[in-house]
Amino acid sequence: MKVLVVGGGGREHAIVWKLKQSPRVEQLYCAPGNAGIAQMAECLNIGAEDIEGLRAAALEKDIDLVVVGPEVPLSMGIVDAMNEKGIRVFGPNAKCAQLEGSKAFTKAFLARHGIPTAGYREFTDKEELLAAVGIYGYPMVIKADGLAAGKGVVIAETREDAVKAIEEMMGQRVFGNAADTVVVEEYLSGIEASMLCFVDHNTIVPMESAQDYKRIFDGDKGPNTGGMGTYSPSLIFDEELQERIRTEILEPTLSGFQKDGLDFQGVLFIGLMITDQGPKVIEFNNRFGDPETQSVLARLDSDLLDIFEAVVDNRLAQQEIRWGDRRAVTVVLASEGYPGRYPKGREITGLDRVDEDVVVFHAGTKMCDGKVVTAGGRVLCVTATGVTHDEARARAFANVERIHFDGAQYRKDIGLIRKH
Ligand code: AMP
Ligand code: GLY
């Protein structure tokens, strides 16, 4: 089969790496890809949001399956556009993509189907919102409704911070239309965990769990990022919690999709807060997480192409999905200054000194004069596995230390288990 993966980050590198292991994949393309992906797939110079260009390439190359990594093309309707021409795609259509594309849409869905989540209110008028500052006390959770590259959520500790955030969102419109509607939520305390699920019209199947680290600095300090590291499995998912998630969240979500006519196919990423009252949904994303995917797919023993095809054909219930016992830890190396402004074009060295069974997924790299150079905020993701969590962690860091580029920053506490 000929497969085209859309995207060019660490998540897409992990998907390409896993698909490459499938004996049924004859030809693998990635658009636009990056320097690491180029070693495993033919990269096409087409942006992930150029829906027309991607569709034309899929037709021209006679692609059998398109796999979409990032959320923006999904919200733009890439799946509908491909399906119109009879091209098979792994990913949700535009209607379902609202589950990530609009926080208000998701909150209404959760409320309608009795799925546990934080209480919320929705605002379209700045003055009305300013009058409601502090309605749920502090910290005040303020969210731009639409896609804002992971930056649209503000947790304001004080009234002053809340007013400033509201002015930025609805006054200065720093997120453009994405903050035409703003959602305010109750603040949830607890332990956060990500759960990725394969979903087709009849079935929802959780993958192995993963723990993400969103803040830039050790000890969960500093601003939010796309994710600075992960480990899998998450160590908080005991059987009782998994059972509660299944009955209180997964089953009502699937039946909610069915009742609302949401024909979801793809990956549903559930951001959870495990509170004293049980698990609650913080958010839905409609794609693989980055860098959760790197740790999770490193533990998958089944053929990923088989799973993708089962989802597209709505036979996920019959598809066997096997996971290995090994543990995985992923450490992200980021550019100096990330998540703020960062330089590009810095030479990366030491990639040839990495252990054979440790994988370096490229997130933001490109080739320049025969050298691999930095080309993004998150640059590399080093994923190691081990029989124990501690072994995986030690191996990940031992290999991270062999890689160099000027200004590289990474969290030293990824996978360090704190007693909660
Ligand atoms: P989201 O983009 O909705 O996942 O929000 C980004 C981050 O903000 C989450 O990963 C949480 O750490 C935090 N967050 C979002 N909503 C809440 C909430 N209601 N209570 C506490 N923290 C939240
Ligand atoms: N790591 C969080 C995300 O992919 O949204």
GROMACS .gro file of C-alpha atoms and ligand atoms in nm:
model
  448
    1MET     CA    1   0.000   0.000   0.000
    2LYS     CA    2   0.095   0.360  -0.053
    3VAL     CA    3   0.049   0.576   0.254
    4LEU     CA    4   0.076   0.953   0.290
    5VAL     CA    5   0.125   1.101   0.638
    6VAL     CA    6   0.034   1.470   0.671
    7GLY     CA    7   0.243   1.682   0.910
    8GLY     CA    8   0.605   1.738   0.996
    9GLY     CA    9   0.661   1.710   1.371
   10GLY     CA   10   0.769   1.451   1.625
   11ARG     CA   11   0.425   1.292   1.625
   12GLU     CA   12   0.432   1.241   1.249
   13HIS     CA   13   0.786   1.103   1.268
   14ALA     CA   14   0.662   0.847   1.522
   15ILE     CA   15   0.367   0.753   1.299
   16VAL     CA   16   0.600   0.718   0.997
   17TRP     CA   17   0.849   0.513   1.202
   18LYS     CA   18   0.576   0.273   1.313
   19LEU     CA   19   0.415   0.246   0.967
   20LYS     CA   20   0.757   0.173   0.820
   21GLN     CA   21   0.759  -0.150   1.023
   22SER     CA   22   0.446  -0.275   0.848
   23PRO     CA   23   0.518  -0.535   0.579
   24ARG     CA   24   0.214  -0.408   0.387
   25VAL     CA   25   0.342  -0.052   0.348
   26GLU     CA   26   0.515  -0.042   0.010
   27GLN     CA   27   0.561   0.327  -0.023
   28LEU     CA   28   0.554   0.592   0.243
   29TYR     CA   29   0.520   0.967   0.181
   30CYS     CA   30   0.509   1.253   0.426
   31ALA     CA   31   0.406   1.614   0.363
   32PRO     CA   32   0.592   1.824   0.450
   33GLY     CA   33   0.798   1.599   0.682
   34ASN     CA   34   1.135   1.703   0.827
   35ALA     CA   35   1.501   1.596   0.820
   36GLY     CA   36   1.440   1.286   1.034
   37ILE     CA   37   1.127   1.176   0.849
   38ALA     CA   38   1.317   1.209   0.520
   39GLN     CA   39   1.529   0.909   0.625
   40MET     CA   40   1.221   0.686   0.634
   41ALA     CA   41   0.974   0.834   0.387
   42GLU     CA   42   0.970   1.043   0.072
   43CYS     CA   43   0.895   1.397   0.182
   44LEU     CA   44   0.668   1.608  -0.038
   45ASN     CA   45   0.713   1.981  -0.030
   46ILE     CA   46   0.348   2.058   0.046
   47GLY     CA   47   0.231   2.231   0.363
   48ALA     CA   48   0.007   2.039   0.605
   49GLU     CA   49  -0.264   2.304   0.558
   50ASP     CA   50  -0.256   2.307   0.177
   51ILE     CA   51  -0.561   2.085   0.142
   52GLU     CA   52  -0.587   2.126  -0.237
   53GLY     CA   53  -0.218   2.052  -0.285
   54LEU     CA   54  -0.234   1.745  -0.065
   55ARG     CA   55  -0.540   1.613  -0.243
   56ALA     CA   56  -0.380   1.660  -0.582
   57ALA     CA   57  -0.067   1.478  -0.463
   58ALA     CA   58  -0.273   1.193  -0.317
   59LEU     CA   59  -0.449   1.148  -0.652
   60GLU     CA   60  -0.133   1.179  -0.855
   61LYS     CA   61   0.060   0.928  -0.644
   62ASP     CA   62  -0.237   0.695  -0.619
   63ILE     CA   63  -0.229   0.698  -0.238
   64ASP     CA   64  -0.428   0.419  -0.069
   65LEU     CA   65  -0.446   0.580   0.274
   66VAL     CA   66  -0.385   0.932   0.406
   67VAL     CA   67  -0.308   0.972   0.777
   68VAL     CA   68  -0.352   1.322   0.920
   69GLY     CA   69  -0.134   1.425   1.216
   70PRO     CA   70  -0.216   1.787   1.313
   71GLU     CA   71  -0.548   1.943   1.415
   72VAL     CA   72  -0.558   2.241   1.178
   73PRO     CA   73  -0.605   2.049   0.850
   74LEU     CA   74  -0.865   1.831   1.027
   75SER     CA   75  -1.063   2.140   1.127
   76MET     CA   76  -1.022   2.275   0.774
   77GLY     CA   77  -1.196   1.965   0.640
   78ILE     CA   78  -0.910   1.767   0.487
   79VAL     CA   79  -1.096   1.441   0.550
   80ASP     CA   80  -1.411   1.557   0.373
   81ALA     CA   81  -1.202   1.692   0.083
   82MET     CA   82  -1.018   1.360   0.038
   83ASN     CA   83  -1.335   1.153   0.075
   84GLU     CA   84  -1.503   1.358  -0.198
   85LYS     CA   85  -1.247   1.214  -0.438
   86GLY     CA   86  -1.273   0.864  -0.296
   87ILE     CA   87  -0.940   0.881  -0.110
   88ARG     CA   88  -0.935   0.690   0.219
   89VAL     CA   89  -0.827   0.893   0.520
   90PHE     CA   90  -0.754   0.816   0.884
   91GLY     CA   91  -0.889   1.109   1.084
   92PRO     CA   92  -1.220   1.275   1.177
   93ASN     CA   93  -1.426   1.483   0.935
   94ALA     CA   94  -1.476   1.858   0.985
   95LYS     CA   95  -1.798   1.815   1.179
   96CYS     CA   96  -1.627   1.589   1.434
   97ALA     CA   97  -1.315   1.804   1.434
   98GLN     CA   98  -1.516   2.069   1.617
   99LEU     CA   99  -1.445   1.861   1.927
  100GLU     CA  100  -1.100   2.019   1.922
  101GLY     CA  101  -1.179   2.321   1.707
  102SER     CA  102  -1.437   2.464   1.948
  103LYS     CA  103  -1.418   2.436   2.325
  104ALA     CA  104  -1.780   2.556   2.356
  105PHE     CA  105  -1.891   2.275   2.120
  106THR     CA  106  -1.715   2.019   2.337
  107LYS     CA  107  -1.844   2.160   2.666
  108ALA     CA  108  -2.200   2.148   2.532
  109PHE     CA  109  -2.143   1.789   2.413
  110LEU     CA  110  -2.009   1.684   2.754
  111ALA     CA  111  -2.293   1.855   2.941
  112ARG     CA  112  -2.559   1.709   2.709
  113HIS     CA  113  -2.435   1.356   2.766
  114GLY     CA  114  -2.366   1.382   3.139
  115ILE     CA  115  -1.992   1.329   3.103
  116PRO     CA  116  -1.797   1.463   3.404
  117THR     CA  117  -1.619   1.793   3.331
  118ALA     CA  118  -1.568   2.134   3.493
  119GLY     CA  119  -1.874   2.361   3.514
  120TYR     CA  120  -1.855   2.638   3.253
  121ARG     CA  121  -2.005   2.946   3.096
  122GLU     CA  122  -1.968   3.081   2.746
  123PHE     CA  123  -1.924   3.450   2.652
  124THR     CA  124  -1.930   3.641   2.325
  125ASP     CA  125  -1.937   3.989   2.479
  126LYS     CA  126  -1.629   4.136   2.644
  127GLU     CA  127  -1.818   4.357   2.890
  128GLU     CA  128  -2.035   4.069   3.002
  129LEU     CA  129  -1.725   3.858   3.056
  130LEU     CA  130  -1.549   4.137   3.246
  131ALA     CA  131  -1.854   4.160   3.471
  132ALA     CA  132  -1.825   3.787   3.537
  133VAL     CA  133  -1.457   3.786   3.634
  134GLY     CA  134  -1.409   3.556   3.932
  135ILE     CA  135  -1.749   3.381   3.896
  136TYR     CA  136  -1.591   3.051   3.992
  137GLY     CA  137  -1.328   3.210   4.221
  138TYR     CA  138  -0.953   3.188   4.152
  139PRO     CA  139  -0.759   3.061   3.974
  140MET     CA  140  -0.992   3.157   3.689
  141VAL     CA  141  -0.978   2.934   3.382
  142ILE     CA  142  -1.027   3.137   3.062
  143LYS     CA  143  -1.021   2.968   2.721
  144ALA     CA  144  -1.035   3.097   2.367
  145ASP     CA  145  -1.300   2.884   2.195
  146GLY     CA  146  -1.108   2.809   1.875
  147LEU     CA  147  -0.767   2.673   1.779
  148ALA     CA  148  -0.482   2.882   1.917
  149ALA     CA  149  -0.179   2.653   1.876
  150GLY     CA  150  -0.208   2.538   2.238
  151LYS     CA  151  -0.181   2.892   2.373
  152GLY     CA  152  -0.548   2.980   2.412
  153VAL     CA  153  -0.588   2.875   2.776
  154VAL     CA  154  -0.511   3.113   3.061
  155ILE     CA  155  -0.521   3.010   3.424
  156ALA     CA  156  -0.542   3.350   3.595
  157GLU     CA  157  -0.437   3.353   3.960
  158THR     CA  158  -0.570   3.702   4.027
  159ARG     CA  159  -0.842   3.937   3.912
  160GLU     CA  160  -0.578   4.154   3.748
  161ASP     CA  161  -0.438   3.865   3.542
  162ALA     CA  162  -0.790   3.762   3.441
  163VAL     CA  163  -0.878   4.111   3.318
  164LYS     CA  164  -0.550   4.129   3.126
  165ALA     CA  165  -0.617   3.794   2.957
  166ILE     CA  166  -0.969   3.898   2.862
  167GLU     CA  167  -0.841   4.226   2.717
  168GLU     CA  168  -0.586   4.035   2.510
  169MET     CA  169  -0.838   3.780   2.384
  170MET     CA  170  -1.142   3.997   2.322
  171GLY     CA  171  -0.993   4.349   2.307
  172GLN     CA  172  -0.662   4.315   2.123
  173ARG     CA  173  -0.779   3.991   1.960
  174VAL     CA  174  -0.437   3.824   1.988
  175PHE     CA  175  -0.595   3.494   1.882
  176GLY     CA  176  -0.808   3.656   1.610
  177ASN     CA  177  -1.146   3.489   1.557
  178ALA     CA  178  -1.048   3.202   1.784
  179ALA     CA  179  -1.155   3.415   2.082
  180ASP     CA  180  -1.484   3.548   1.942
  181THR     CA  181  -1.629   3.311   2.196
  182VAL     CA  182  -1.456   3.262   2.531
  183VAL     CA  183  -1.526   2.979   2.773
  184VAL     CA  184  -1.481   3.025   3.148
  185GLU     CA  185  -1.455   2.712   3.360
  186GLU     CA  186  -1.436   2.596   3.717
  187TYR     CA  187  -1.079   2.526   3.816
  188LEU     CA  188  -1.016   2.155   3.866
  189SER     CA  189  -0.738   2.031   4.092
  190GLY     CA  190  -0.593   1.687   4.069
  191ILE     CA  191  -0.351   1.490   3.859
  192GLU     CA  192  -0.356   1.539   3.484
  193ALA     CA  193  -0.326   1.250   3.241
  194SER     CA  194  -0.372   1.201   2.869
  195MET     CA  195  -0.563   0.912   2.720
  196LEU     CA  196  -0.548   0.847   2.347
  197CYS     CA  197  -0.824   0.630   2.200
  198PHE     CA  198  -0.884   0.475   1.860
  199VAL     CA  199  -1.244   0.543   1.760
  200ASP     CA  200  -1.467   0.424   1.478
  201HIS     CA  201  -1.844   0.437   1.439
  202ASN     CA  202  -1.901   0.142   1.673
  203THR     CA  203  -1.610   0.125   1.913
  204ILE     CA  204  -1.375   0.327   2.130
  205VAL     CA  205  -1.051   0.158   2.235
  206PRO     CA  206  -0.807   0.332   2.470
  207MET     CA  207  -0.439   0.303   2.389
  208GLU     CA  208  -0.185   0.262   2.665
  209SER     CA  209  -0.185   0.571   2.887
  210ALA     CA  210   0.077   0.846   2.886
  211GLN     CA  211   0.183   1.130   3.107
  212ASP     CA  212   0.272   1.464   2.946
  213TYR     CA  213   0.473   1.754   3.089
  214LYS     CA  214   0.332   2.080   2.958
  215ARG     CA  215   0.538   2.346   3.132
  216ILE     CA  216   0.876   2.449   3.000
  217PHE     CA  217   1.078   2.422   3.323
  218ASP     CA  218   1.151   2.153   3.580
  219GLY     CA  219   0.902   2.125   3.863
  220ASP     CA  220   0.617   2.235   3.631
  221LYS     CA  221   0.731   2.595   3.630
  222GLY     CA  222   0.711   2.855   3.354
  223PRO     CA  223   0.475   2.890   3.058
  224ASN     CA  224   0.284   2.611   2.886
  225THR     CA  225   0.438   2.445   2.580
  226GLY     CA  226   0.319   2.186   2.331
  227GLY     CA  227   0.467   1.924   2.567
  228MET     CA  228   0.825   1.877   2.689
  229GLY     CA  229   0.826   1.504   2.748
  230THR     CA  230   0.614   1.201   2.822
  231TYR     CA  231   0.626   0.858   2.969
  232SER     CA  232   0.406   0.554   2.914
  233PRO     CA  233   0.230   0.393   3.085
  234SER     CA  234   0.114   0.663   3.322
  235LEU     CA  235   0.152   0.525   3.672
  236ILE     CA  236  -0.180   0.648   3.809
  237PHE     CA  237  -0.412   0.432   3.601
  238ASP     CA  238  -0.499   0.143   3.830
  239GLU     CA  239  -0.781  -0.093   3.738
  240GLU     CA  240  -1.043   0.091   3.939
  241LEU     CA  241  -0.966   0.421   3.769
  242GLN     CA  242  -0.963   0.259   3.425
  243GLU     CA  243  -1.303   0.110   3.494
  244ARG     CA  244  -1.443   0.447   3.603
  245ILE     CA  245  -1.302   0.612   3.290
  246ARG     CA  246  -1.458   0.340   3.077
  247THR     CA  247  -1.808   0.365   3.224
  248GLU     CA  248  -1.820   0.737   3.309
  249ILE     CA  249  -1.633   0.881   3.009
  250LEU     CA  250  -1.556   0.644   2.719
  251GLU     CA  251  -1.894   0.470   2.688
  252PRO     CA  252  -2.105   0.788   2.720
  253THR     CA  253  -1.873   0.962   2.472
  254LEU     CA  254  -1.922   0.693   2.208
  255SER     CA  255  -2.298   0.681   2.259
  256GLY     CA  256  -2.302   1.062   2.254
  257PHE     CA  257  -2.127   1.056   1.914
  258GLN     CA  258  -2.388   0.809   1.789
  259LYS     CA  259  -2.685   1.007   1.923
  260ASP     CA  260  -2.553   1.336   1.784
  261GLY     CA  261  -2.467   1.193   1.442
  262LEU     CA  262  -2.095   1.253   1.488
  263ASP     CA  263  -1.931   0.989   1.268
  264PHE     CA  264  -1.598   1.002   1.443
  265GLN     CA  265  -1.313   0.798   1.297
  266GLY     CA  266  -0.955   0.846   1.411
  267VAL     CA  267  -0.789   0.925   1.740
  268LEU     CA  268  -0.973   1.093   2.023
  269PHE     CA  269  -0.727   1.240   2.272
  270ILE     CA  270  -0.890   1.291   2.609
  271GLY     CA  271  -0.723   1.531   2.850
  272LEU     CA  272  -0.825   1.415   3.196
  273MET     CA  273  -0.804   1.557   3.545
  274ILE     CA  274  -0.816   1.288   3.811
  275THR     CA  275  -0.988   1.476   4.092
  276ASP     CA  276  -1.099   1.370   4.441
  277GLN     CA  277  -1.444   1.307   4.292
  278GLY     CA  278  -1.308   1.096   4.009
  279PRO     CA  279  -1.192   1.149   3.651
  280LYS     CA  280  -1.315   1.458   3.464
  281VAL     CA  281  -1.262   1.563   3.103
  282ILE     CA  282  -1.054   1.880   3.060
  283GLU     CA  283  -1.058   1.874   2.683
  284PHE     CA  284  -1.086   1.665   2.370
  285ASN     CA  285  -0.837   1.672   2.086
  286ASN     CA  286  -0.910   1.483   1.769
  287ARG     CA  287  -0.563   1.359   1.681
  288PHE     CA  288  -0.262   1.188   1.830
  289GLY     CA  289  -0.086   1.389   2.105
  290ASP     CA  290   0.262   1.523   2.059
  291PRO     CA  291   0.482   1.401   2.235
  292GLU     CA  292   0.246   1.136   2.384
  293THR     CA  293   0.251   0.945   2.055
  294GLN     CA  294   0.626   0.897   2.065
  295SER     CA  295   0.609   0.710   2.399
  296VAL     CA  296   0.286   0.526   2.321
  297LEU     CA  297   0.374   0.398   1.972
  298ALA     CA  298   0.714   0.285   2.101
  299ARG     CA  299   0.518   0.029   2.303
  300LEU     CA  300   0.280  -0.088   2.029
  301ASP     CA  301   0.346  -0.440   1.903
  302SER     CA  302   0.063  -0.459   1.647
  303ASP     CA  303   0.084  -0.332   1.292
  304LEU     CA  304  -0.030   0.032   1.294
  305LEU     CA  305  -0.153   0.012   0.933
  306ASP     CA  306  -0.389  -0.273   1.031
  307ILE     CA  307  -0.534  -0.054   1.306
  308PHE     CA  308  -0.573   0.252   1.082
  309GLU     CA  309  -0.751   0.045   0.819
  310ALA     CA  310  -0.977  -0.118   1.078
  311VAL     CA  311  -1.084   0.228   1.194
  312VAL     CA  312  -1.147   0.355   0.842
  313ASP     CA  313  -1.354   0.042   0.764
  314ASN     CA  314  -1.539   0.050   1.100
  315ARG     CA  315  -1.412  -0.290   1.210
  316LEU     CA  316  -1.208  -0.175   1.507
  317ALA     CA  317  -1.402  -0.409   1.740
  318GLN     CA  318  -1.249  -0.710   1.561
  319GLN     CA  319  -0.898  -0.566   1.545
  320GLU     CA  320  -0.641  -0.706   1.785
  321ILE     CA  321  -0.421  -0.437   1.943
  322ARG     CA  322  -0.118  -0.568   2.133
  323TRP     CA  323   0.105  -0.363   2.361
  324GLY     CA  324   0.448  -0.458   2.492
  325ASP     CA  325   0.530  -0.470   2.863
  326ARG     CA  326   0.827  -0.239   2.814
  327ARG     CA  327   0.814   0.114   2.949
  328ALA     CA  328   0.888   0.425   2.745
  329VAL     CA  329   1.020   0.772   2.825
  330THR     CA  330   1.044   1.062   2.578
  331VAL     CA  331   1.248   1.376   2.643
  332VAL     CA  332   1.202   1.680   2.418
  333LEU     CA  333   1.498   1.900   2.325
  334ALA     CA  334   1.377   2.251   2.251
  335SER     CA  335   1.532   2.566   2.108
  336GLU     CA  336   1.660   2.846   2.328
  337GLY     CA  337   1.373   3.082   2.408
  338TYR     CA  338   1.091   2.834   2.335
  339PRO     CA  339   0.791   2.866   2.390
  340GLY     CA  340   0.864   3.231   2.312
  341ARG     CA  341   1.072   3.347   2.016
  342TYR     CA  342   1.357   3.119   1.923
  343PRO     CA  343   1.640   3.110   1.670
  344LYS     CA  344   1.651   2.863   1.380
  345GLY     CA  345   1.930   2.710   1.174
  346ARG     CA  346   2.156   2.589   1.455
  347GLU     CA  347   2.358   2.282   1.369
  348ILE     CA  348   2.269   1.961   1.554
  349THR     CA  349   2.550   1.718   1.631
  350GLY     CA  350   2.574   1.382   1.806
  351LEU     CA  351   2.275   1.217   1.637
  352ASP     CA  352   2.512   0.940   1.522
  353ARG     CA  353   2.611   0.865   1.883
  354VAL     CA  354   2.266   0.753   1.992
  355ASP     CA  355   2.210   0.387   2.094
  356GLU     CA  356   2.062   0.172   1.820
  357ASP     CA  357   1.738   0.096   1.999
  358VAL     CA  358   1.680   0.453   2.115
  359VAL     CA  359   1.481   0.655   1.865
  360VAL     CA  360   1.533   1.022   1.801
  361PHE     CA  361   1.212   1.157   1.654
  362HIS     CA  362   1.263   1.488   1.476
  363ALA     CA  363   1.014   1.761   1.563
  364GLY     CA  364   1.159   2.076   1.409
  365THR     CA  365   1.463   2.006   1.191
  366LYS     CA  366   1.571   2.045   0.833
  367MET     CA  367   1.873   1.971   0.616
  368CYS     CA  368   2.092   2.265   0.528
  369ASP     CA  369   2.415   2.218   0.329
  370GLY     CA  370   2.428   1.852   0.427
  371LYS     CA  371   2.383   1.927   0.797
  372VAL     CA  372   2.082   1.874   1.020
  373VAL     CA  373   1.981   2.210   1.169
  374THR     CA  374   1.711   2.332   1.406
  375ALA     CA  375   1.392   2.457   1.240
  376GLY     CA  376   1.132   2.477   1.518
  377GLY     CA  377   1.062   2.538   1.886
  378ARG     CA  378   1.057   2.172   1.975
  379VAL     CA  379   1.350   2.022   1.786
  380LEU     CA  380   1.400   1.656   1.880
  381CYS     CA  381   1.224   1.394   2.092
  382VAL     CA  382   1.445   1.120   2.234
  383THR     CA  383   1.244   0.806   2.309
  384ALA     CA  384   1.393   0.516   2.503
  385THR     CA  385   1.231   0.196   2.622
  386GLY     CA  386   1.328  -0.034   2.906
  387VAL     CA  387   1.206  -0.325   3.111
  388THR     CA  388   1.144  -0.086   3.397
  389HIS     CA  389   1.040   0.276   3.397
  390ASP     CA  390   1.368   0.377   3.563
  391GLU     CA  391   1.572   0.198   3.299
  392ALA     CA  392   1.382   0.371   3.018
  393ARG     CA  393   1.431   0.705   3.190
  394ALA     CA  394   1.803   0.657   3.247
  395ARG     CA  395   1.856   0.553   2.886
  396ALA     CA  396   1.658   0.847   2.750
  397PHE     CA  397   1.872   1.097   2.943
  398ALA     CA  398   2.200   0.920   2.870
  399ASN     CA  399   2.125   0.960   2.500
  400VAL     CA  400   1.993   1.317   2.527
  401GLU     CA  401   2.332   1.414   2.669
  402ARG     CA  402   2.509   1.294   2.354
  403ILE     CA  403   2.314   1.533   2.131
  404HIS     CA  404   2.411   1.895   2.099
  405PHE     CA  405   2.296   2.224   1.951
  406ASP     CA  406   2.357   2.571   2.085
  407GLY     CA  407   2.099   2.681   2.339
  408ALA     CA  408   1.930   2.339   2.362
  409GLN     CA  409   1.701   2.314   2.662
  410TYR     CA  410   1.522   2.014   2.809
  411ARG     CA  411   1.353   1.921   3.133
  412LYS     CA  412   1.562   1.704   3.364
  413ASP     CA  413   1.260   1.578   3.559
  414ILE     CA  414   1.072   1.397   3.281
  415GLY     CA  415   0.966   1.061   3.422
  416LEU     CA  416   1.087   1.143   3.770
  417ILE     CA  417   0.817   0.994   3.984
  418ARG     CA  418   0.690   1.222   4.254
  419LYS     CA  419   0.461   1.088   4.520
  420HIS     CA  420   0.135   1.277   4.478
  421AMP     P1  421  -0.650   2.263   2.739
  421AMP     O1  422  -0.590   2.325   2.617
  421AMP     O2  423  -0.797   2.280   2.753
  421AMP     O3  424  -0.600   2.125   2.766
  421AMP     O4  425  -0.582   2.343   2.861
  421AMP     C1  426  -0.444   2.351   2.876
  421AMP     C2  427  -0.406   2.319   3.018
  421AMP     O5  428  -0.472   2.410   3.108
  421AMP     C3  429  -0.451   2.181   3.062
  421AMP     O6  430  -0.359   2.084   3.025
  421AMP     C4  431  -0.458   2.199   3.211
  421AMP     O7  432  -0.329   2.191   3.270
  421AMP     C5  433  -0.505   2.341   3.227
  421AMP     N1  434  -0.652   2.344   3.243
  421AMP     C6  435  -0.744   2.353   3.145
  421AMP     N2  436  -0.869   2.355   3.198
  421AMP     C7  437  -0.855   2.348   3.331
  421AMP     C8  438  -0.948   2.345   3.440
  421AMP     N3  439  -1.080   2.354   3.421
  421AMP     N4  440  -0.897   2.336   3.564
  421AMP     C9  441  -0.764   2.329   3.585
  421AMP     N5  442  -0.672   2.331   3.487
  421AMP    C10  443  -0.716   2.341   3.361
  422GLY     N1  444   0.091   1.713   2.419
  422GLY     C1  445  -0.034   1.775   2.412
  422GLY     C2  446  -0.094   1.780   2.278
  422GLY     O1  447  -0.055   1.713   2.185
  422GLY     O2  448  -0.190   1.854   2.264
   0.00000   0.00000   0.00000
